[in-house]
Backbone as a ProteinNet text record, in pm:
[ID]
protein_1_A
[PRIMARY]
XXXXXXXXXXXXXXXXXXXXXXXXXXXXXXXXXXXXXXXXXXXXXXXXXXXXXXXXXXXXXXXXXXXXXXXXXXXXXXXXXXXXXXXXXXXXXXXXXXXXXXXXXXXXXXXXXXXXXXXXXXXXXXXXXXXXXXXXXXXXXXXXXXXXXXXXXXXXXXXXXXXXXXXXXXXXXXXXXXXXXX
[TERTIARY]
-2691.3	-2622.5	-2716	-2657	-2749.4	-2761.9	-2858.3	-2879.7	-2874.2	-2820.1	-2768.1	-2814.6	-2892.6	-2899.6	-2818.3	-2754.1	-2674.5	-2776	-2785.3	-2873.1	-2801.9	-2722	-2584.4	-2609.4	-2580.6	-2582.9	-2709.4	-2794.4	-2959.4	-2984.7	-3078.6	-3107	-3252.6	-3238.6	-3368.1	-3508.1	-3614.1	-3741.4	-3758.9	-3708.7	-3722.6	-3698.3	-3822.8	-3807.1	-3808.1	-3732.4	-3726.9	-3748	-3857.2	-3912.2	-3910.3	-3847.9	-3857.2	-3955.4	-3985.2	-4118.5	-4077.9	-4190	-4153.4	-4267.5	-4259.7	-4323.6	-4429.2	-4524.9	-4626.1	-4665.2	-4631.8	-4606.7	-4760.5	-4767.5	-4885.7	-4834.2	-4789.4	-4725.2	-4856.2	-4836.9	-4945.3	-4959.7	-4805.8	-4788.9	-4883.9	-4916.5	-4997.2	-5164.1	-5195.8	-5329.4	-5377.2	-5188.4	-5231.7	-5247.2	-5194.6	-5174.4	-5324.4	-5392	-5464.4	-5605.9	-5607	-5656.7	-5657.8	-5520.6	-5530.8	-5589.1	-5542.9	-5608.6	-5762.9	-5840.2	-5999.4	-6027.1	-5926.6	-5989.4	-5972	-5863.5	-5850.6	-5984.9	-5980.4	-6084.2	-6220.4	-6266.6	-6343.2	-6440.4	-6317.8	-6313.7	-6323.5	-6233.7	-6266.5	-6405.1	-6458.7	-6604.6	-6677.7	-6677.7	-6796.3	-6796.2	-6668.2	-6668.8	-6672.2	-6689	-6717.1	-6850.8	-6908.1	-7041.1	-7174	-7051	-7194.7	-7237.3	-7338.8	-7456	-7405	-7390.3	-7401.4	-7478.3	-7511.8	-7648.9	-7647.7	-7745.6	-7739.7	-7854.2	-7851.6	-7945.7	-8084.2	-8203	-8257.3	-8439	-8401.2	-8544.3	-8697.8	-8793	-8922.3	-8995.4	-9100.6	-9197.8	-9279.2	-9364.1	-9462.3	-9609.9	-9702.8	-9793.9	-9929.4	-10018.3	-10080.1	-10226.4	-10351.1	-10473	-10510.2	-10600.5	-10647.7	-10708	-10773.2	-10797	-10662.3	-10603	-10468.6	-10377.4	-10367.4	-10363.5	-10362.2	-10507.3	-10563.1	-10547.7	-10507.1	-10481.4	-10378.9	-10270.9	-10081.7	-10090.2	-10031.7	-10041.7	-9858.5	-9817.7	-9663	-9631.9	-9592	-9501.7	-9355.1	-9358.9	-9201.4	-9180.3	-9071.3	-9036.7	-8936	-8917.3	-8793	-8724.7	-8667.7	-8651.5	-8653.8	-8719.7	-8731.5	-8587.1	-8436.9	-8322.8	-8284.3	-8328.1	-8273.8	-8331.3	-8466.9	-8526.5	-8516.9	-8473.5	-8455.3	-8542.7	-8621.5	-8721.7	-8631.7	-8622.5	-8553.7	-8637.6	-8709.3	-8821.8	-8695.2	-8768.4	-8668.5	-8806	-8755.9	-8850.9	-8816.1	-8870.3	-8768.4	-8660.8	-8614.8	-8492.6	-8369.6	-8372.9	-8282.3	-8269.4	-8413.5	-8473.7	-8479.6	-8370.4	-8402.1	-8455.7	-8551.6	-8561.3	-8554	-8469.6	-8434.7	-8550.6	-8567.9	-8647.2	-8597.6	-8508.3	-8454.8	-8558.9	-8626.4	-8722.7	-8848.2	-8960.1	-9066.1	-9177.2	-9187.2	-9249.6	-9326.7	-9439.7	-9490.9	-9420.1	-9315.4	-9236.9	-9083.1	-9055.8	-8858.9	-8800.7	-8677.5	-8537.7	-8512.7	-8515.4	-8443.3	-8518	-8539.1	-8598.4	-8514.5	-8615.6	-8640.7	-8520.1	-8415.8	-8300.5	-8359.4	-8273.9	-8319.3	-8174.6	-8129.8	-8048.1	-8022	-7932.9	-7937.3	-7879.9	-7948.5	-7882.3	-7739.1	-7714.1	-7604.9	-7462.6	-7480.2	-7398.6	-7414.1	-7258.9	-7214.9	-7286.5	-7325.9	-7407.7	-7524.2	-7570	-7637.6	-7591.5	-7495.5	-7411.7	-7296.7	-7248.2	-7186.6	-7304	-7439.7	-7514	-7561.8	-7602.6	-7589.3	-7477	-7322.2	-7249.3	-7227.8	-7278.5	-7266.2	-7378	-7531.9	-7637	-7534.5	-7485.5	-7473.4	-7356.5	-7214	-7152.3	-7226.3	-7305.4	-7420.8	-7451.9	-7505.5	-7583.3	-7485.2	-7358.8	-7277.5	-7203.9	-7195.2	-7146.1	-7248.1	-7406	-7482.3	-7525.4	-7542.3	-7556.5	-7392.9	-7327.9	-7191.6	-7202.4	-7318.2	-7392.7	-7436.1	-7360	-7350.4	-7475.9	-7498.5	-7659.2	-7749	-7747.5	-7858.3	-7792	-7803.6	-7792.6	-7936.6	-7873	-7970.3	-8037.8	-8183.3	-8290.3	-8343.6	-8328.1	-8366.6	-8455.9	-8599.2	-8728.6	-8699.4	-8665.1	-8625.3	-8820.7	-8833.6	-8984.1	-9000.3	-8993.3	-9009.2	-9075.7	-9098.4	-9255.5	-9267.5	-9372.3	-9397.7	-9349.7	-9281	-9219.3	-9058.1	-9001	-8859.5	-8838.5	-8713.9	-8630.8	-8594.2	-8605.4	-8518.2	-8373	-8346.7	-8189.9	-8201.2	-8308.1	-8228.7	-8284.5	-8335.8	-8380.8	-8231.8	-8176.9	-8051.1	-7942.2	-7957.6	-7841	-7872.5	-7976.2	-8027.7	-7998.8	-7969.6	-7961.6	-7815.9	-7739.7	-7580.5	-7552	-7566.7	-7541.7	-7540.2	-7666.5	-7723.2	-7595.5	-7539.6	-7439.7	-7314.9	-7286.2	-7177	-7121.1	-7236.9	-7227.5	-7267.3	-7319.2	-7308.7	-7436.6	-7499.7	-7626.3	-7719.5	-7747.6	-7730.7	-7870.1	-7993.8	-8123.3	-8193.1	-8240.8	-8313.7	-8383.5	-8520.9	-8632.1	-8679.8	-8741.6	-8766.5	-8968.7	-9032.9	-9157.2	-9243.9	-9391.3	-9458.4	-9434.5	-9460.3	-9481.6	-9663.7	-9664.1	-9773.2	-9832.3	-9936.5	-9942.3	-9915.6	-9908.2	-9820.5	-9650.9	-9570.4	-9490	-9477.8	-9560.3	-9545.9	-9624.5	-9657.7	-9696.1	-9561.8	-9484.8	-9369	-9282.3	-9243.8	-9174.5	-9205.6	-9323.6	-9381.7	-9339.6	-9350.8	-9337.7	-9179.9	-9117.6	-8941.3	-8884.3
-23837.2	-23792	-23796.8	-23871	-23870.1	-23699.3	-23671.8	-23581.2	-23571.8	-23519.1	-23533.5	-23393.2	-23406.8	-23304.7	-23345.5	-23174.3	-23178.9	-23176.7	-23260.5	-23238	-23160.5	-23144.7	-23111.8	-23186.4	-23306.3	-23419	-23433.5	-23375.7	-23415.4	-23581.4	-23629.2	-23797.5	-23728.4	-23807.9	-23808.9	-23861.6	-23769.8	-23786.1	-23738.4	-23693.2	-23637.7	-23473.1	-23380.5	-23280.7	-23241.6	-23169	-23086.2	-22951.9	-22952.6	-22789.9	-22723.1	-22626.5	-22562.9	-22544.5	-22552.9	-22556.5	-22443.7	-22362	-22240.9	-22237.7	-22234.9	-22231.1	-22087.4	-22113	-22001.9	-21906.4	-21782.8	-21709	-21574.1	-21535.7	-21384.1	-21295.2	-21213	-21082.6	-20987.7	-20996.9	-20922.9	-20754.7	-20730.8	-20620.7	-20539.8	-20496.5	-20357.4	-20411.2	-20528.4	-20573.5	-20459.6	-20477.6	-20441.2	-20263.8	-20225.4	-20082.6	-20040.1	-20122.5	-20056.6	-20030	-20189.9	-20191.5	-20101.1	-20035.8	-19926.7	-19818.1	-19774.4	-19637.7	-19656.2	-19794.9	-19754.6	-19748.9	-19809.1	-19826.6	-19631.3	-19585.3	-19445.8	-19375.4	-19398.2	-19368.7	-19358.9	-19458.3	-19456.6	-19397.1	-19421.3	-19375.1	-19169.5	-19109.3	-18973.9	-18959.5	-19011.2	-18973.7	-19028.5	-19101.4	-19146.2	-19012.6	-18937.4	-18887.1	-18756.4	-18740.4	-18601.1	-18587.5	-18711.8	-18707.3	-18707.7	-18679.7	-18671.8	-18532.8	-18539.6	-18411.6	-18297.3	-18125.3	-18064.5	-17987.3	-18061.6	-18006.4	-17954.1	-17884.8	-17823.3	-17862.6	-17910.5	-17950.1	-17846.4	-17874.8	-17822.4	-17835.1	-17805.4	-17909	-17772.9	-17886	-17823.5	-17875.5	-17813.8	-17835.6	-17895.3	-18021.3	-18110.8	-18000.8	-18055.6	-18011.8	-18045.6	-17930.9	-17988.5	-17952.2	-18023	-17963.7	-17869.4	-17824.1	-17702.3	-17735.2	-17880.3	-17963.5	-17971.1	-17972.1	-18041.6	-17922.8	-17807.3	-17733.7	-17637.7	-17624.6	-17567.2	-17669.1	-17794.1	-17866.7	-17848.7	-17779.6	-17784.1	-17563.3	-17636.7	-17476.2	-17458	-17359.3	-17353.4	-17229.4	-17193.9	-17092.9	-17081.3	-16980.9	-16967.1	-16837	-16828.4	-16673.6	-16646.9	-16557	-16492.5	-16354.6	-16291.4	-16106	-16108.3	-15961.6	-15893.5	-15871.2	-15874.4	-15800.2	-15914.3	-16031.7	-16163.5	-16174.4	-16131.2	-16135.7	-16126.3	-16119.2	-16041.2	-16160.2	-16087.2	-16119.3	-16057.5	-16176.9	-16135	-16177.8	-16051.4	-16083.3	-16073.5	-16205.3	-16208.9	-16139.8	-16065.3	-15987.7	-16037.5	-16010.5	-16032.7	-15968.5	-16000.6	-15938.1	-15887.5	-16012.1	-16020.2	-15951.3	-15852.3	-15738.7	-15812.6	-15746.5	-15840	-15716.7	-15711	-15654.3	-15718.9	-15656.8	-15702	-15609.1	-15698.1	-15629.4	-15671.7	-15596	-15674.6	-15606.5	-15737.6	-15671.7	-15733.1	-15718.8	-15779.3	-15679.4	-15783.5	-15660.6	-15519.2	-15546.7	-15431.4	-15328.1	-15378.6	-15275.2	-15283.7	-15267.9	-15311.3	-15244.9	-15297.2	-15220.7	-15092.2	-15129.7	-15009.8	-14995.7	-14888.7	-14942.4	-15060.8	-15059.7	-15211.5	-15169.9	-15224.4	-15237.1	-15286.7	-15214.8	-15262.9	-15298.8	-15427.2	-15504.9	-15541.8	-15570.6	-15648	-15753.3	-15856.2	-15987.1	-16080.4	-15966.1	-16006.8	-15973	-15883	-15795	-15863	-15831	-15907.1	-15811.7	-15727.3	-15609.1	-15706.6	-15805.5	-15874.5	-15959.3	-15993.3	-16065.3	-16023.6	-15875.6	-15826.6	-15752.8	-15792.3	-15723.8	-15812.7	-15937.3	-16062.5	-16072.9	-16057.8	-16089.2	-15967.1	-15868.8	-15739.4	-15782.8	-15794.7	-15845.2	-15972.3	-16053.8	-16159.7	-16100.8	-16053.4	-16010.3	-15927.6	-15813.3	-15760.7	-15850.1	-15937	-16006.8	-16115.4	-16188.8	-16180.9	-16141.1	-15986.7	-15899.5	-15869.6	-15879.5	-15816.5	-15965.9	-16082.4	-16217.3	-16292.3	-16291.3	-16373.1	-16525.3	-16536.5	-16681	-16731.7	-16812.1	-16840.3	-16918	-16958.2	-17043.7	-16949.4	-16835.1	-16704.7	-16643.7	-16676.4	-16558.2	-16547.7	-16475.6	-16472.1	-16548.8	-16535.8	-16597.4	-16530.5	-16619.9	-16545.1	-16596.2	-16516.1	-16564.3	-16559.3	-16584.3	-16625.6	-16617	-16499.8	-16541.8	-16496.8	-16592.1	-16548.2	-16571.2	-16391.3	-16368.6	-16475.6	-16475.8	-16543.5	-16452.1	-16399.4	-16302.7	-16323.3	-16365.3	-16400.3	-16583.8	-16571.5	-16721.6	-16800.1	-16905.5	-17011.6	-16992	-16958.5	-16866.9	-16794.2	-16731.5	-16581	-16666.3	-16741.2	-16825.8	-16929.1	-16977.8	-17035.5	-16951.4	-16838.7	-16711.6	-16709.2	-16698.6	-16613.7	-16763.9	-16926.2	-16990.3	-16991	-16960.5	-16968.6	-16891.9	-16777	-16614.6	-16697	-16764.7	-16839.5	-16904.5	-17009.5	-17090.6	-17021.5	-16954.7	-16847.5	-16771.9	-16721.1	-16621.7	-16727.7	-16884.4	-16955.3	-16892.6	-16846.8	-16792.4	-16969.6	-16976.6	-17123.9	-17139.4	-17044.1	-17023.5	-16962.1	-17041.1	-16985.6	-17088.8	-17018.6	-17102.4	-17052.8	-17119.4	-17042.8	-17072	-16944.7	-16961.2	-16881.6	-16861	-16818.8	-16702.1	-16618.7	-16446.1	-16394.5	-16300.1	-16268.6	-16137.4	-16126.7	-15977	-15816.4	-15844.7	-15723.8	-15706.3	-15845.3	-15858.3	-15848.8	-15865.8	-15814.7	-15646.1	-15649.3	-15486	-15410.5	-15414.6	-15440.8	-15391.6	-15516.8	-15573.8	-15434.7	-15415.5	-15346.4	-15198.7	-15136.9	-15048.3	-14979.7	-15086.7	-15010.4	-15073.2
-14940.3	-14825.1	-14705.4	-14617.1	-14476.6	-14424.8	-14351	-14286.9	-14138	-14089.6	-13909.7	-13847.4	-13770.2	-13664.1	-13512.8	-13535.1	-13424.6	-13283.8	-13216.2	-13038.7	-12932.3	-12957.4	-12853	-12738.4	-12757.8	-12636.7	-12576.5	-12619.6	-12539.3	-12625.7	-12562.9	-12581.6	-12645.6	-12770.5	-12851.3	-12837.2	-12840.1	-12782.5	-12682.5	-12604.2	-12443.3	-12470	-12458	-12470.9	-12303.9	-12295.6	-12132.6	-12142.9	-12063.8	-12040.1	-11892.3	-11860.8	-11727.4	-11699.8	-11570	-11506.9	-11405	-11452.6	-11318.5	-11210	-11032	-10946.8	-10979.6	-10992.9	-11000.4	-10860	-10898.9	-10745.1	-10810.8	-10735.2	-10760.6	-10690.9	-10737.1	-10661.1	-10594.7	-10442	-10386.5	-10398.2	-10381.4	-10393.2	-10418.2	-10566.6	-10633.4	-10568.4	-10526.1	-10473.1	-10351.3	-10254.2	-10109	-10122.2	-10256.2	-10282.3	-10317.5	-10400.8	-10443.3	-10321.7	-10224.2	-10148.9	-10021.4	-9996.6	-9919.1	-9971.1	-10066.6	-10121.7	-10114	-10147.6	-10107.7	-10022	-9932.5	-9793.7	-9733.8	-9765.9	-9742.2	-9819.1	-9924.1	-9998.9	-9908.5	-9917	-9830.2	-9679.1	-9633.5	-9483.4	-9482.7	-9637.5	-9637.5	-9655	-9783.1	-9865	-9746	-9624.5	-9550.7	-9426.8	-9408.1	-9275.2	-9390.8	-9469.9	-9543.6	-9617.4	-9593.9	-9602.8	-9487	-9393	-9291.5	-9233	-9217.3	-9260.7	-9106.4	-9189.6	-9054.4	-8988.6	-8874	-8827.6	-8671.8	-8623.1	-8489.7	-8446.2	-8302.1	-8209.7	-8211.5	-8226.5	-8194.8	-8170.4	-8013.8	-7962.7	-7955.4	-8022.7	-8041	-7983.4	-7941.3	-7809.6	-7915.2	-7861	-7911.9	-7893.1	-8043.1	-8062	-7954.9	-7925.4	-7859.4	-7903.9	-7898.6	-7931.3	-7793.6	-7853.8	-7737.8	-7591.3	-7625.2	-7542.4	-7403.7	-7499	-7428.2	-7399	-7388.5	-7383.7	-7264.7	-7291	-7170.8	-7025.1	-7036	-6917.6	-6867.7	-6944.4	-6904.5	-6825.6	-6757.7	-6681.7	-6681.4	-6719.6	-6727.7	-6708.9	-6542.9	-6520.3	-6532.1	-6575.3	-6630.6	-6531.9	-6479	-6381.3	-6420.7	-6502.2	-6586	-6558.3	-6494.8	-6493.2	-6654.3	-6656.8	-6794.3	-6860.7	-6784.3	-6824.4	-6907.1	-6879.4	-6990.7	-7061.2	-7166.4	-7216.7	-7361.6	-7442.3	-7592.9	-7632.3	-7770.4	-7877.5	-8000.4	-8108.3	-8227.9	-8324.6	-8399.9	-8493.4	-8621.6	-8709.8	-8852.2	-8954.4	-9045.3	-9150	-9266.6	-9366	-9514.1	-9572.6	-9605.5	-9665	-9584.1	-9527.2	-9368.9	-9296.2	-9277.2	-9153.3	-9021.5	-8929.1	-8792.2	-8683.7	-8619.1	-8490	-8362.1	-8284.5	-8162.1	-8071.2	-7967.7	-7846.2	-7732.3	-7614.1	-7511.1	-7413.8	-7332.3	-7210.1	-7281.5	-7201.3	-7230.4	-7327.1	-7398.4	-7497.6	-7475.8	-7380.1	-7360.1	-7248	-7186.7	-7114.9	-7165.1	-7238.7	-7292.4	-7226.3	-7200	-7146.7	-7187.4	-7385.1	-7443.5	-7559.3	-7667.4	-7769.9	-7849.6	-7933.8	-7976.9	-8126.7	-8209.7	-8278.8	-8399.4	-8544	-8672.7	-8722.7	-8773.4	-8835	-8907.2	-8985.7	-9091.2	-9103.6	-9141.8	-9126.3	-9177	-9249.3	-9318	-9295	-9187	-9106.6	-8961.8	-8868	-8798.4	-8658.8	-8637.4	-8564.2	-8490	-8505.5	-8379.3	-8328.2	-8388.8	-8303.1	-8213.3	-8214.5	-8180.1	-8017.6	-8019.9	-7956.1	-7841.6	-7909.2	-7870.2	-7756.7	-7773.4	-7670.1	-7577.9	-7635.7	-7513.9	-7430.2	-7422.2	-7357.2	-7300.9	-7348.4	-7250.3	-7168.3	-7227.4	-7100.1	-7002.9	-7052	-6917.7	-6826	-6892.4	-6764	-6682.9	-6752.4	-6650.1	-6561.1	-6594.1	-6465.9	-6374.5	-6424.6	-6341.5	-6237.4	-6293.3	-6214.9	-6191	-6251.6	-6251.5	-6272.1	-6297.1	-6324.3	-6434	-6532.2	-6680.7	-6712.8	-6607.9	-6628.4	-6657.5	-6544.1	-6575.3	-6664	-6805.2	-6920.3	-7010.5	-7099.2	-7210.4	-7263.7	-7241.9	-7327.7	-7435.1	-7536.4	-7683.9	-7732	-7770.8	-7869.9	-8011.3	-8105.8	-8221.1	-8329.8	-8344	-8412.8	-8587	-8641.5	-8803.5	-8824.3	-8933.2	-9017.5	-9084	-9175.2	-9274.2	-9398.7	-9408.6	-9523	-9479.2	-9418.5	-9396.1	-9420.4	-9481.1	-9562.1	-9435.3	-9489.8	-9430.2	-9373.2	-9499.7	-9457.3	-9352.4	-9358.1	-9209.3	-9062.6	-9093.8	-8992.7	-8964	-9047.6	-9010.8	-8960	-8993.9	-9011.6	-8814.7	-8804.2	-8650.6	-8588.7	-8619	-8532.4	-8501.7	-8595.2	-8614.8	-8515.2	-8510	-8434	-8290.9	-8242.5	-8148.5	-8086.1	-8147.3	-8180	-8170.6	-8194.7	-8230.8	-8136.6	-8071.1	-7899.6	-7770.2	-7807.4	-7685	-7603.8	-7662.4	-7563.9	-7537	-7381	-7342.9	-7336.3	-7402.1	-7412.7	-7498.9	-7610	-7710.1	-7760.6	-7847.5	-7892.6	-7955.3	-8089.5	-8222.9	-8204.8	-8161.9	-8135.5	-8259.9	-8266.5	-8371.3	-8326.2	-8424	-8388.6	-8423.1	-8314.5	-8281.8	-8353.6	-8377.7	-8461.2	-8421.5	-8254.9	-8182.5	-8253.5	-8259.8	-8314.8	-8484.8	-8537.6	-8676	-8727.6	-8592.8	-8662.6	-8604.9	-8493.5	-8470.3	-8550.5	-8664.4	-8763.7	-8873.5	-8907.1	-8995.4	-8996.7	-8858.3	-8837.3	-8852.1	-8834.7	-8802.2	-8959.4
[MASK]
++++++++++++++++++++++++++++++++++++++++++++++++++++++++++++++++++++++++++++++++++++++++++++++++++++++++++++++++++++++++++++++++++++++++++++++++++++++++++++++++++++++++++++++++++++++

């Protein structure tokens, strides 16, 4: 018996195969590509560092020193000295040390009380000048027994009340016997 395959009318030997146009769906590419690009753009602007201006007078030898003559003419009423102690001991001194305004204030740094003292001294002295330029100048002097921290704590406060004059100088041993005493 012969054997017959049915072709259903296709012509023998000629296989036909669909050919499909090859496409790449961009789609999930452009998705994923936004999200790094978002990605990105957060982790770079949440990685940048926060810091506060703060300018220090260049070192000088003694030589060099004794050649710079620098008057400063200040009234005593703008004056405050803020000695940092350890254990976030702050004394305030408004007025020049050996004659002060008022006695000299014991603080604690962790408490909002110099900064609350901070903007009473500066509203003073804008009612008494009306002149935002003439405010408060603040000496900023830490022992060698006070942190880094209370040293940041006292620049914040700084920052905080807008006082448009301050400078973080050495402290002197008038000032740490000062410190010692209160």
């Amino acid at each position: 018996m012969e054997e017959r395959r049915n072709n259903f009318g296709r012509i023998e030997g000629r296989i036909r195969t669909k050919k499909l146009n090859a496409r790449v769906d961009l789609t999930a590419m452009v998705s994923v590509s936004f999200l790094l690009i978002v990605f990105f753009m957060l982790t770079s602007y949440m990685s940048r560092p926060q810091c506060m201006d703060l300018g220090m007078p260049e070192k000088y030898d003694e030589e060099e020193r004794n050649g710079i003559i620098c008057i400063l003419e200040v009234s005593d009423d703008r004056d405050m000295t803020i000695l940092l102690g350890e254990n976030g001991k702050i004394v305030s001194n408004w007025g020049n040390f050996s004659s002060p305004k008022e006695e000299p204030k014991v603080f604690n740094g962790n408490t909002n009380d110099l900064t609350k003292e901070l903007r009473a001294k500066s509203q003073h002295l804008l009612d008494i000048y009306g002149d935002p330029k003439k405010g408060l100048i603040v000496l900023i002097k830490p022992s060698k027994k006070s942190s880094y921290g209370d040293l940041v704590n006292a620049l914040d406060k700084m920052a905080i009340t807008r006082v448009p004059t301050y400078a973080v100088v050495d402290i002197t041993p008038e000032d740490e016997k000062l410190l010692a005493e209160k």
